PDB file of C-alpha atoms in Angstrom:
ATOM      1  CA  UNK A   1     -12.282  -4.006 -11.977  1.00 73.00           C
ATOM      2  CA  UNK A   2      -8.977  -1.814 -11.729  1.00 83.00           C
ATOM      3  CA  UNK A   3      -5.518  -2.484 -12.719  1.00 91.00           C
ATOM      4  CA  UNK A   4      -2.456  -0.662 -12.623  1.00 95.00           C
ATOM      5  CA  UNK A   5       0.155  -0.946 -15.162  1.00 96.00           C
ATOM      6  CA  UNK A   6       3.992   0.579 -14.054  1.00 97.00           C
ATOM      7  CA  UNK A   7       6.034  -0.193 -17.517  1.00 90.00           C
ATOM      8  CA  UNK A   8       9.177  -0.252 -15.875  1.00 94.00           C
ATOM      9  CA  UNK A   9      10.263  -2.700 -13.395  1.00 95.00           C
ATOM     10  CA  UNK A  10      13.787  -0.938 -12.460  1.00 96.00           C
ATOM     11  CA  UNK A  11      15.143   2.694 -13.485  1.00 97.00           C
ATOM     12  CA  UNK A  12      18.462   2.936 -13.156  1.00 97.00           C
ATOM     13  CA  UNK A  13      19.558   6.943 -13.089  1.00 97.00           C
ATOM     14  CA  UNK A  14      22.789   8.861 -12.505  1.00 97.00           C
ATOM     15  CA  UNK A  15      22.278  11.324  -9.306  1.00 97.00           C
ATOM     16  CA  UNK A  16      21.276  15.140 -10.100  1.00 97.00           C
ATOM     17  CA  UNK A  17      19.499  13.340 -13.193  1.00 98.00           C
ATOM     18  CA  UNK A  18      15.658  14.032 -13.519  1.00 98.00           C
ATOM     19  CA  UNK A  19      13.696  10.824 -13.702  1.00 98.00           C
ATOM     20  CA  UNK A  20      10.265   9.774 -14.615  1.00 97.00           C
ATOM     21  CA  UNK A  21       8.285   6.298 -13.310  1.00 98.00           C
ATOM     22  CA  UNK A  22       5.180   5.600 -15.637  1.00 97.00           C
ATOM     23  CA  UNK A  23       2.069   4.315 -14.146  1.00 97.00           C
ATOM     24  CA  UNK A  24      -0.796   3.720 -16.388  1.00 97.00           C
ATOM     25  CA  UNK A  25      -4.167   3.045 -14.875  1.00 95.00           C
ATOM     26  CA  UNK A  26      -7.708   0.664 -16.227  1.00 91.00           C
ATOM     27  CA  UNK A  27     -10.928   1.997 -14.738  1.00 84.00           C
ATOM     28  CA  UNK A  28     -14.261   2.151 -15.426  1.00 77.00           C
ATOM     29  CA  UNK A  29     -14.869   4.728 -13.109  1.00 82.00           C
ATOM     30  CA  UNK A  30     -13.359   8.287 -11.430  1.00 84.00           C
ATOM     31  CA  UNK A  31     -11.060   7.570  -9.489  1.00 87.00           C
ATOM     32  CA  UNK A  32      -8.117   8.761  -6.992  1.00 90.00           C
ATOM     33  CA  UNK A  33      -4.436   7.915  -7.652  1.00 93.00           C
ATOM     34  CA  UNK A  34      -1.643   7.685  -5.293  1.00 95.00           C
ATOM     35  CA  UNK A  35       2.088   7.116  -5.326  1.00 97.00           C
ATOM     36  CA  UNK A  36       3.511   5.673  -2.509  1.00 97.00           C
ATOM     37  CA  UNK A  37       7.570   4.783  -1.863  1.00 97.00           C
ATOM     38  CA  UNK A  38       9.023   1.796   0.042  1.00 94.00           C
ATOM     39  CA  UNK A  39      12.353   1.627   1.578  1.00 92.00           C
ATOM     40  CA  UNK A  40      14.014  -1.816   2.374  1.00 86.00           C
ATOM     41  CA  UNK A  41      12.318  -3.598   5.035  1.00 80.00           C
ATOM     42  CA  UNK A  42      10.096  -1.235   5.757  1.00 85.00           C
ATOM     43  CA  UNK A  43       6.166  -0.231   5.093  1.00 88.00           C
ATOM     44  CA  UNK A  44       5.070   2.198   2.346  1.00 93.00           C
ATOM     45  CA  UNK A  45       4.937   6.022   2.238  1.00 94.00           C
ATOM     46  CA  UNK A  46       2.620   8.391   0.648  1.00 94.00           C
ATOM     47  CA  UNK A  47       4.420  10.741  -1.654  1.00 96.00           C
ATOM     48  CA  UNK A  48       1.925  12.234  -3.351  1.00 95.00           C
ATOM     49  CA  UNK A  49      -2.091  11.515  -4.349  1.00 93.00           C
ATOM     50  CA  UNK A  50      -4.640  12.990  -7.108  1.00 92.00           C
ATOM     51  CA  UNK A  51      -8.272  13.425  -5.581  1.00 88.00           C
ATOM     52  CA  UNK A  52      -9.479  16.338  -8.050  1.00 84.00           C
ATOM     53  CA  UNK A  53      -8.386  19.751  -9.038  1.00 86.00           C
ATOM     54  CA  UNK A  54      -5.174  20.394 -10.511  1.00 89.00           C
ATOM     55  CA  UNK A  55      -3.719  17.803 -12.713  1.00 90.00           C
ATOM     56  CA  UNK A  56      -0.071  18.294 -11.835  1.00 95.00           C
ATOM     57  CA  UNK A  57       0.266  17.466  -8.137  1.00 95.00           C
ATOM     58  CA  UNK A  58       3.294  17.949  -5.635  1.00 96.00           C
ATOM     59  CA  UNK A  59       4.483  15.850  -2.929  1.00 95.00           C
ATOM     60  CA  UNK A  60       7.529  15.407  -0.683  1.00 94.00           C
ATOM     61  CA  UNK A  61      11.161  15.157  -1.025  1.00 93.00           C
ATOM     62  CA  UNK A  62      10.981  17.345  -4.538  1.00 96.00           C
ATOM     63  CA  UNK A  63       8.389  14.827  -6.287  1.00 97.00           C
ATOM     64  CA  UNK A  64       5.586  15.885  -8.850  1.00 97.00           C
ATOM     65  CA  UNK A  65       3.065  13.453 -10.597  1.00 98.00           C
ATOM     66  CA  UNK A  66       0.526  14.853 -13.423  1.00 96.00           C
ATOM     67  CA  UNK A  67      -2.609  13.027 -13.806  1.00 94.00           C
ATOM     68  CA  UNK A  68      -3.924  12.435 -17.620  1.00 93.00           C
ATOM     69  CA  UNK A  69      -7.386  11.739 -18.094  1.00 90.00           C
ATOM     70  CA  UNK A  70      -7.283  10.950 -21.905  1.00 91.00           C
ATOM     71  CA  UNK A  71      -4.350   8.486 -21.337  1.00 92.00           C
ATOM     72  CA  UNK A  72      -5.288   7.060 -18.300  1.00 93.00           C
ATOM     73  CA  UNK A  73      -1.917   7.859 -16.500  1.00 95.00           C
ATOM     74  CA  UNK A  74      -0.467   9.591 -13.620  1.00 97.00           C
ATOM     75  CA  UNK A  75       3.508   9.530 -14.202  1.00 98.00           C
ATOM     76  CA  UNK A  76       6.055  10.334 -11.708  1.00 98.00           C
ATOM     77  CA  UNK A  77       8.894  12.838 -11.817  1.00 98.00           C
ATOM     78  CA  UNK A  78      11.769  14.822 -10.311  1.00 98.00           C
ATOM     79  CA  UNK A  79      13.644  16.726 -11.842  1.00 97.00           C
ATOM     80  CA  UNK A  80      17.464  16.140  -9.966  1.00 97.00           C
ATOM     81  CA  UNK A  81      16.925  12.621  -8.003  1.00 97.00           C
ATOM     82  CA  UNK A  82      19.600  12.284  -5.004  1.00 97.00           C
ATOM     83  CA  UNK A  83      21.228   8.967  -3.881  1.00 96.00           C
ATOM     84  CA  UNK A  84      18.325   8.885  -0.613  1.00 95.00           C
ATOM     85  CA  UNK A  85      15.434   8.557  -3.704  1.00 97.00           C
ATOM     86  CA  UNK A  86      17.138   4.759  -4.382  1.00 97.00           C
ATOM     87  CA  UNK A  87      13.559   2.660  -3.458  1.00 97.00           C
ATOM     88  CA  UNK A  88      10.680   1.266  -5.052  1.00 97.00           C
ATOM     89  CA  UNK A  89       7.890   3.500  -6.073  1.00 98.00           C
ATOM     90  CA  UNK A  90       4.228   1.934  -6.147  1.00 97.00           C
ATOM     91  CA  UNK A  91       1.660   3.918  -8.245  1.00 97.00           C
ATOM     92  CA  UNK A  92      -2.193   2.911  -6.880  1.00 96.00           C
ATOM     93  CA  UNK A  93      -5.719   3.882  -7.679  1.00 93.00           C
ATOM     94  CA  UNK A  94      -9.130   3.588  -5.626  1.00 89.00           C
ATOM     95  CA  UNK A  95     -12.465   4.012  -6.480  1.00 81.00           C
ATOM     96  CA  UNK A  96     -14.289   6.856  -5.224  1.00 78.00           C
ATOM     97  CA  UNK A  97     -17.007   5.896  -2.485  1.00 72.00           C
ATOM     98  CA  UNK A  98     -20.496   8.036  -2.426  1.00 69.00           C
ATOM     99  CA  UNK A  99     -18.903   9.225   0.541  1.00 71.00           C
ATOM    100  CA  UNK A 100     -15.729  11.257  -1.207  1.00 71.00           C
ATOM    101  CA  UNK A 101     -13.322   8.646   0.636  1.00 73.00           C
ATOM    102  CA  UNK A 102     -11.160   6.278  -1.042  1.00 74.00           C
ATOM    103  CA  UNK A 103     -11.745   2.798  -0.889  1.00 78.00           C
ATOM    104  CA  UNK A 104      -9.405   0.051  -0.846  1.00 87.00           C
ATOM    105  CA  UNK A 105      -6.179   0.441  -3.141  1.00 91.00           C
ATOM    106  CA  UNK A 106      -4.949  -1.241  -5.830  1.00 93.00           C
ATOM    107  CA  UNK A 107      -1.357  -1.457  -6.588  1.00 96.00           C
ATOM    108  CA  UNK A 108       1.202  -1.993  -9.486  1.00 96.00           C
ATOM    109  CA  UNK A 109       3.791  -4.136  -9.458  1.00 96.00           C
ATOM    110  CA  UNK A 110       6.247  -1.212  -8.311  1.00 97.00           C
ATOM    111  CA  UNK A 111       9.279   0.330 -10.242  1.00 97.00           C
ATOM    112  CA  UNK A 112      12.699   0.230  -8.497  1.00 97.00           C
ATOM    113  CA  UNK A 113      14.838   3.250  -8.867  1.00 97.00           C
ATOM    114  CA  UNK A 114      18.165   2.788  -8.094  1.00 97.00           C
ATOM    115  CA  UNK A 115      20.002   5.957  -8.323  1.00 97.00           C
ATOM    116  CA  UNK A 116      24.217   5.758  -8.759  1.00 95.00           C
ATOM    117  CA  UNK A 117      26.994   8.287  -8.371  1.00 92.00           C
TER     118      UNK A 117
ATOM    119  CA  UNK B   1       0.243  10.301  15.654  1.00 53.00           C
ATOM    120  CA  UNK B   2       2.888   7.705  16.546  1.00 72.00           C
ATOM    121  CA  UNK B   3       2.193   5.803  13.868  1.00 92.00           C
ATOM    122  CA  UNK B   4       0.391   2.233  12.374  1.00 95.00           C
ATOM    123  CA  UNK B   5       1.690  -0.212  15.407  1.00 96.00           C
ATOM    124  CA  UNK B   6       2.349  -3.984  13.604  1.00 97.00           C
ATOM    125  CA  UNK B   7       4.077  -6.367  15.715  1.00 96.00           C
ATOM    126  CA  UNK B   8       5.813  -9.135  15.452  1.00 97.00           C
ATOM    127  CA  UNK B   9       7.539  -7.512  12.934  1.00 95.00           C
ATOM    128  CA  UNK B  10       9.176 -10.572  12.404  1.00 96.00           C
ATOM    129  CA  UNK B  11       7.647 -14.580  12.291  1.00 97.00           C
ATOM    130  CA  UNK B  12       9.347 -17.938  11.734  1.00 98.00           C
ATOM    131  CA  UNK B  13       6.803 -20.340  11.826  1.00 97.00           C
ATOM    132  CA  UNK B  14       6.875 -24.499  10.917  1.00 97.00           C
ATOM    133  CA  UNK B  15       4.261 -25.319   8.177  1.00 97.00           C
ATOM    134  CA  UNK B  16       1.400 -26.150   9.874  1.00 97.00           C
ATOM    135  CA  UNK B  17       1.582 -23.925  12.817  1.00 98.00           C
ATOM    136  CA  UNK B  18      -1.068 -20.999  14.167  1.00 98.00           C
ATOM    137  CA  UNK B  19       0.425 -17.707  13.917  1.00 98.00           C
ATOM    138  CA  UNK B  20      -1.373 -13.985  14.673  1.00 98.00           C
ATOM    139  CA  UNK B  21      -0.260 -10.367  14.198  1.00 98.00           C
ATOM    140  CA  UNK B  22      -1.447  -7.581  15.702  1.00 98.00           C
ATOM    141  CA  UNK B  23      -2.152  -4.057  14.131  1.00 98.00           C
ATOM    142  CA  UNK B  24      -3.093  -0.896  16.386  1.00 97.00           C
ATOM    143  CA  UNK B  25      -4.361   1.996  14.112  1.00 96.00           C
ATOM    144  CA  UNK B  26      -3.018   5.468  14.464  1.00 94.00           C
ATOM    145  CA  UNK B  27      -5.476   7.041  17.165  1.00 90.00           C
ATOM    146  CA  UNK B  28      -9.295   7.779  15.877  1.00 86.00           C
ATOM    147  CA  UNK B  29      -8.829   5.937  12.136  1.00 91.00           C
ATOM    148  CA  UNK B  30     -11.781   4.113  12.081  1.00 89.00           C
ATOM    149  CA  UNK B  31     -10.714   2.858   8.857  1.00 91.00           C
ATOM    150  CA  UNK B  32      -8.158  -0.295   9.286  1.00 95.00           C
ATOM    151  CA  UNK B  33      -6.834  -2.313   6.319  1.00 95.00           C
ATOM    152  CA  UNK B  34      -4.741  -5.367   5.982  1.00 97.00           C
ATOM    153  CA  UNK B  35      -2.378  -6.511   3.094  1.00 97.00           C
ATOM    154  CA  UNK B  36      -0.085  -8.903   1.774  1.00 96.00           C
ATOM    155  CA  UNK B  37       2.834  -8.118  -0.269  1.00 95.00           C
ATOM    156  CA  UNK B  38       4.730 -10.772  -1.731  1.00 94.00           C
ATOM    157  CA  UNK B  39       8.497 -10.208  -2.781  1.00 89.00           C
ATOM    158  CA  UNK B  40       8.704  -8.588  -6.486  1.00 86.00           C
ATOM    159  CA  UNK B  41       5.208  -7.746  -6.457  1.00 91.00           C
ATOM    160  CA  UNK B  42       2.866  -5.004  -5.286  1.00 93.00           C
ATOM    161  CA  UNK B  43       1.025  -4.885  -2.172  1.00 95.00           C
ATOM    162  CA  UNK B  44      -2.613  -7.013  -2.652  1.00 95.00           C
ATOM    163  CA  UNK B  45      -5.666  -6.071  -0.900  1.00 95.00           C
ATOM    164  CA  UNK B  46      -7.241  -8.697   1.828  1.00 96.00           C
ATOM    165  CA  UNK B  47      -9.704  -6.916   3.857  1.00 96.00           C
ATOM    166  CA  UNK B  48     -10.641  -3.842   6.034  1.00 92.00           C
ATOM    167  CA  UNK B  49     -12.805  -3.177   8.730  1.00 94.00           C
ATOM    168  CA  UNK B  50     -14.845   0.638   9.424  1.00 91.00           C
ATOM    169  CA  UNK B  51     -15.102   0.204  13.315  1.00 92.00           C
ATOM    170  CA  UNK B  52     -15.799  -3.352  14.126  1.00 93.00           C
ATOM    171  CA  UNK B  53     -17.356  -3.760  11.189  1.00 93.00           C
ATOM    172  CA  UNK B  54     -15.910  -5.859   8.362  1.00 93.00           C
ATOM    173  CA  UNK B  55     -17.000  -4.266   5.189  1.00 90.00           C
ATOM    174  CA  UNK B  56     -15.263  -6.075   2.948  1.00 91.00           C
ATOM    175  CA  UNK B  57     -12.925  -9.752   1.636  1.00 92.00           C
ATOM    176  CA  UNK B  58     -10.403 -10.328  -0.919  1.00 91.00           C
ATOM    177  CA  UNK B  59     -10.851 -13.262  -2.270  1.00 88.00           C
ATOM    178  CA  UNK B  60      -7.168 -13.837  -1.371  1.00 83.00           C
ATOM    179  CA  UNK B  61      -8.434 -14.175   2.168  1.00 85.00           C
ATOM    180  CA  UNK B  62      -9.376 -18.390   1.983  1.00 87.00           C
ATOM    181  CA  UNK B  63     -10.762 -19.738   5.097  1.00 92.00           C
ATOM    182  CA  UNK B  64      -7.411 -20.479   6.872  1.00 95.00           C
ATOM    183  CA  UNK B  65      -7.390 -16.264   7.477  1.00 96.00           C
ATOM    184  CA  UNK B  66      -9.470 -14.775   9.803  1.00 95.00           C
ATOM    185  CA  UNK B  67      -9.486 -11.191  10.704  1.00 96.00           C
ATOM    186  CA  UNK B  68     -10.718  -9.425  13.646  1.00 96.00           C
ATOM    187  CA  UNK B  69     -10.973  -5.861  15.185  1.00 96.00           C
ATOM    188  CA  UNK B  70     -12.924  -6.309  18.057  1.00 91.00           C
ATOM    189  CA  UNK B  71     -13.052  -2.836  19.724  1.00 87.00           C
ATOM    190  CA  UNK B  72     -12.682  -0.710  16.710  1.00 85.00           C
ATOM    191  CA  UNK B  73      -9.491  -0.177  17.532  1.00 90.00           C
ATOM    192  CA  UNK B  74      -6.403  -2.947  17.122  1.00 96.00           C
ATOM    193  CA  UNK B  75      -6.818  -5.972  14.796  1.00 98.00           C
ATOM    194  CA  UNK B  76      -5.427  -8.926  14.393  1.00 98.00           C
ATOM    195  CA  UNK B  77      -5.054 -11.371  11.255  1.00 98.00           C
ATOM    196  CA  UNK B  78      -4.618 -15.289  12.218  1.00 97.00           C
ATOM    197  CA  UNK B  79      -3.222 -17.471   9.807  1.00 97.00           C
ATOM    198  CA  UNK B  80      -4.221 -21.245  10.262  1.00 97.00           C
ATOM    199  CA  UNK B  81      -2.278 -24.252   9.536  1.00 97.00           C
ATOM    200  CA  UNK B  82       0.280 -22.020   7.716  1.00 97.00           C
ATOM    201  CA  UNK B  83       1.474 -23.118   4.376  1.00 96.00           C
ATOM    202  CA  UNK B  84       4.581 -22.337   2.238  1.00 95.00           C
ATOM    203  CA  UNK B  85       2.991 -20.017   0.016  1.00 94.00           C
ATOM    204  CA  UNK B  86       1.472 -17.578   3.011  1.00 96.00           C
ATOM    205  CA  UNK B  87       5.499 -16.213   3.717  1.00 97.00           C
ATOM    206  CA  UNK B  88       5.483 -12.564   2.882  1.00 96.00           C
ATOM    207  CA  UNK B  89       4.617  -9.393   4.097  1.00 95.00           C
ATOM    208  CA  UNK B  90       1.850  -8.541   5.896  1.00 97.00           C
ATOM    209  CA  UNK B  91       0.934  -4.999   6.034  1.00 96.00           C
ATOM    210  CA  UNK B  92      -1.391  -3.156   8.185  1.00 97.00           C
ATOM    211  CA  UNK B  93      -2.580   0.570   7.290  1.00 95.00           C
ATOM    212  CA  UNK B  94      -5.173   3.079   8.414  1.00 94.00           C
ATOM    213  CA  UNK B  95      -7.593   6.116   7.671  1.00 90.00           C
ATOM    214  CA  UNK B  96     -10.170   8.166   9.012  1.00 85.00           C
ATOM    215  CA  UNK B  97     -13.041   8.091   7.178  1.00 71.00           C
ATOM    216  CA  UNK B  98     -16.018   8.122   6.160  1.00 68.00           C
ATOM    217  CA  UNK B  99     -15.123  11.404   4.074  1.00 65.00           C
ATOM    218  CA  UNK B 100     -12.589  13.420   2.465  1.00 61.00           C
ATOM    219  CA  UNK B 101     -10.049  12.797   5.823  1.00 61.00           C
ATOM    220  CA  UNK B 102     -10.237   9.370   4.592  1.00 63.00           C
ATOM    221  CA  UNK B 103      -8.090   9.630   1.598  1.00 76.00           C
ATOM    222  CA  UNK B 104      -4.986   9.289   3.023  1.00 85.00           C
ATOM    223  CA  UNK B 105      -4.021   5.821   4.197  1.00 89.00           C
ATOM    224  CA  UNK B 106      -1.209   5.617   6.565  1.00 92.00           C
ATOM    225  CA  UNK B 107       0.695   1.883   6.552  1.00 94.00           C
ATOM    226  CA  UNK B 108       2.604   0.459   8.915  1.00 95.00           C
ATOM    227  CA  UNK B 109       6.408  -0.990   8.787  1.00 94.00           C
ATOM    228  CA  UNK B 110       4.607  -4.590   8.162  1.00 94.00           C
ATOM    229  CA  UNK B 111       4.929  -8.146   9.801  1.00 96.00           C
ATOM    230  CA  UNK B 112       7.279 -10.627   7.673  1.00 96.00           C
ATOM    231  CA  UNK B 113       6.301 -13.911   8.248  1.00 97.00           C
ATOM    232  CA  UNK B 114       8.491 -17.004   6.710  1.00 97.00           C
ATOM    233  CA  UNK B 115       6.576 -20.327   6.818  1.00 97.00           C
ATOM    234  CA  UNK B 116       9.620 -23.518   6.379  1.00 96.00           C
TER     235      UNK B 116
END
């Protein structure tokens, strides 16, 4: 079975600041890793996913995520976070079908970032 | 793509009372997933369909839920004799797949449904 660990359950950060959001992952197998980001009230967004290939992987609005084998983590960054990043930020991972395609996801418990002036 | 389609977005519903969303997949995802998401917590995996097909049940899903996507195309997710604990989120998303396309699942702005 998988399981996804995010450490910190809010990060508060001053705007321009960088930030990272830790997601540790438990699995058996390979698998693919995703970020996603969820405003208030509304459904989740994919910022940025890990299928193979480079470990350090780029997504939108200025967001990067490396993915570490040996530590079983794919941690979350950006280097100067803006007022607009203020969300929660779910890291998930998926098996890997015989097919190449993800299967279902499995999420943390989300980090919320709450970025101040 | 206009987008994963969820409506209501909103329920109110008595405890004991029938209620049904609806989910219509971005166009030609033949992949279509439901989810609940509770507040605090991470979204948790009930079931998804390939088609018509249902491939696969959380165990979350107990026999009160029942899931259908008759066409291949929308789906809904009935909810019987609604209890306290079944208010939260329910969140529809979608994929193409079989394949590589399939990695990216799209999810809709989700159904909130409050049981009193």
């Amino acid at each position: 079975a998988q399981s996804v660990t995010q450490l910190d359950s809010q990060v508060p950060v001053f705007e321009e600041a960088p930030v990272e959001l830790r997601c540790n992952y438990s699995s058996s197998v390979s698998v693919y890793l995703f970020w996603y980001v969820q405003y208030p009230n509304q459904g989740l967004q994919l910022l940025l996913k890990y299928l193979s290939g480079s470990t350090l992987v780029k997504g939108i609005n200025g967001f990067e995520a490396e993915f570490n084998k040996s530590q079983t983590s794919f941690h979350l960054r950006k280097p100067s976070v803006h007022i607009s990043d203020t969300a929660e930020y779910f890291c998930a991972v998926s098996d890997i079908l015989n097919t190449g395609t993800a299967s279902k996801l499995t999420f943390g418990t989300g980090t919320r970032l709450q970025v101040t002036l | 793509d206009t987008g994963v389609s969820q409506d209501p977005r909103h329920k109110i519903t008595k405890r004991g009372q029938n209620v049904t969303f609806r989910c219509d997949p971005i166009s030609e995802h033949n992949r279509l997933y439901w989810y609940r998401q509770t507040l605090g917590q991470g979204p948790e995996f009930l079931t998804y369909f390939q088609n018509e097909a249902q491939l696969e049940k959380s165990r979350l899903l107990s026999d009160r839920f029942s899931a259908e996507r008759p066409k291949g195309s929308f789906s809904t997710l009935e909810i019987q004799r609604t209890e306290q604990g079944d208010s939260a989120m329910y969140l529809c998303a979608s994929s193409l797949g079989p394949g590589r396309r399939g990695n990216t699942i799209y999810f809709g702005e989700g159904s909130w449904l409050t049981v009193v």
